[in-house]
Amino acid sequence: MDIQVLGPGCPKCREVEKLVRTVAAELGADVTVVKVEDFQEIARMGVFATPAVAVDGEVKCVGKVPSKAEIAGWING
């Protein structure tokens, strides 16, 4: 599973990346977390507010910090 954290590097974007990595580690999930900071790449995914999270290319969350429960739900499917 690939999880992309989309955002330019603001504090909320870094918080989301840390949360995703923490939840994946707590679940022992085989997850690759990638931070995407390129605005053109972010816009190509249809995202115009950050932070955002995409799982296997599907945007799950835009413009907010997701809860740990939301992230766990995405990882567990």
GROMACS .gro file of C-alpha atoms in nm:
model
   77
    1MET     CA    1   0.000   0.000   0.000
    2ASP     CA    2   0.125   0.346  -0.091
    3ILE     CA    3   0.018   0.647   0.110
    4GLN     CA    4   0.094   0.993  -0.021
    5VAL     CA    5   0.090   1.292   0.210
    6LEU     CA    6   0.031   1.600  -0.004
    7GLY     CA    7   0.148   1.938   0.116
    8PRO     CA    8   0.422   2.198   0.089
    9GLY     CA    9   0.578   2.129   0.426
   10CYS     CA   10   0.374   2.346   0.660
   11PRO     CA   11   0.336   2.235   1.024
   12LYS     CA   12   0.000   2.065   0.957
   13CYS     CA   13   0.145   1.874   0.661
   14ARG     CA   14   0.435   1.752   0.875
   15GLU     CA   15   0.186   1.656   1.147
   16VAL     CA   16  -0.013   1.447   0.897
   17GLU     CA   17   0.300   1.271   0.772
   18LYS     CA   18   0.403   1.191   1.130
   19LEU     CA   19   0.052   1.065   1.215
   20VAL     CA   20   0.039   0.839   0.909
   21ARG     CA   21   0.380   0.691   0.987
   22THR     CA   22   0.283   0.642   1.354
   23VAL     CA   23  -0.046   0.468   1.277
   24ALA     CA   24   0.115   0.245   1.012
   25ALA     CA   25   0.385   0.144   1.262
   26GLU     CA   26   0.129   0.080   1.538
   27LEU     CA   27  -0.068  -0.146   1.302
   28GLY     CA   28   0.246  -0.317   1.171
   29ALA     CA   29   0.119  -0.242   0.822
   30ASP     CA   30   0.331  -0.283   0.510
   31VAL     CA   31   0.294   0.078   0.397
   32THR     CA   32   0.512   0.309   0.194
   33VAL     CA   33   0.466   0.673   0.295
   34VAL     CA   34   0.569   0.938   0.045
   35LYS     CA   35   0.559   1.312   0.106
   36VAL     CA   36   0.458   1.505  -0.209
   37GLU     CA   37   0.553   1.872  -0.199
   38ASP     CA   38   0.537   1.962  -0.569
   39PHE     CA   39   0.233   2.186  -0.624
   40GLN     CA   40   0.188   2.075  -0.987
   41GLU     CA   41   0.182   1.710  -0.885
   42ILE     CA   42  -0.061   1.789  -0.604
   43ALA     CA   43  -0.289   1.981  -0.844
   44ARG     CA   44  -0.279   1.693  -1.096
   45MET     CA   45  -0.437   1.478  -0.825
   46GLY     CA   46  -0.724   1.730  -0.802
   47VAL     CA   47  -0.614   1.860  -0.465
   48PHE     CA   48  -0.628   2.236  -0.407
   49ALA     CA   49  -0.614   2.248  -0.026
   50THR     CA   50  -0.354   2.089   0.194
   51PRO     CA   51  -0.272   1.885   0.385
   52ALA     CA   52  -0.421   1.596   0.193
   53VAL     CA   53  -0.378   1.219   0.199
   54ALA     CA   54  -0.407   0.972  -0.089
   55VAL     CA   55  -0.405   0.596  -0.051
   56ASP     CA   56  -0.296   0.401  -0.358
   57GLY     CA   57  -0.369   0.712  -0.566
   58GLU     CA   58  -0.720   0.772  -0.426
   59VAL     CA   59  -0.758   1.100  -0.237
   60LYS     CA   60  -0.906   1.029   0.107
   61CYS     CA   61  -0.872   1.358   0.291
   62VAL     CA   62  -0.829   1.722   0.186
   63GLY     CA   63  -0.762   2.037   0.385
   64LYS     CA   64  -0.745   1.890   0.734
   65VAL     CA   65  -0.547   1.671   0.966
   66PRO     CA   66  -0.718   1.331   0.971
   67SER     CA   67  -0.774   1.146   1.297
   68LYS     CA   68  -0.577   0.836   1.386
   69ALA     CA   69  -0.900   0.637   1.349
   70GLU     CA   70  -0.949   0.765   0.994
   71ILE     CA   71  -0.594   0.671   0.899
   72ALA     CA   72  -0.631   0.327   1.058
   73GLY     CA   73  -0.953   0.277   0.862
   74TRP     CA   74  -0.778   0.357   0.534
   75ILE     CA   75  -0.493   0.121   0.613
   76ASN     CA   76  -0.719  -0.162   0.727
   77GLY     CA   77  -0.947  -0.109   0.428
   0.00000   0.00000   0.00000
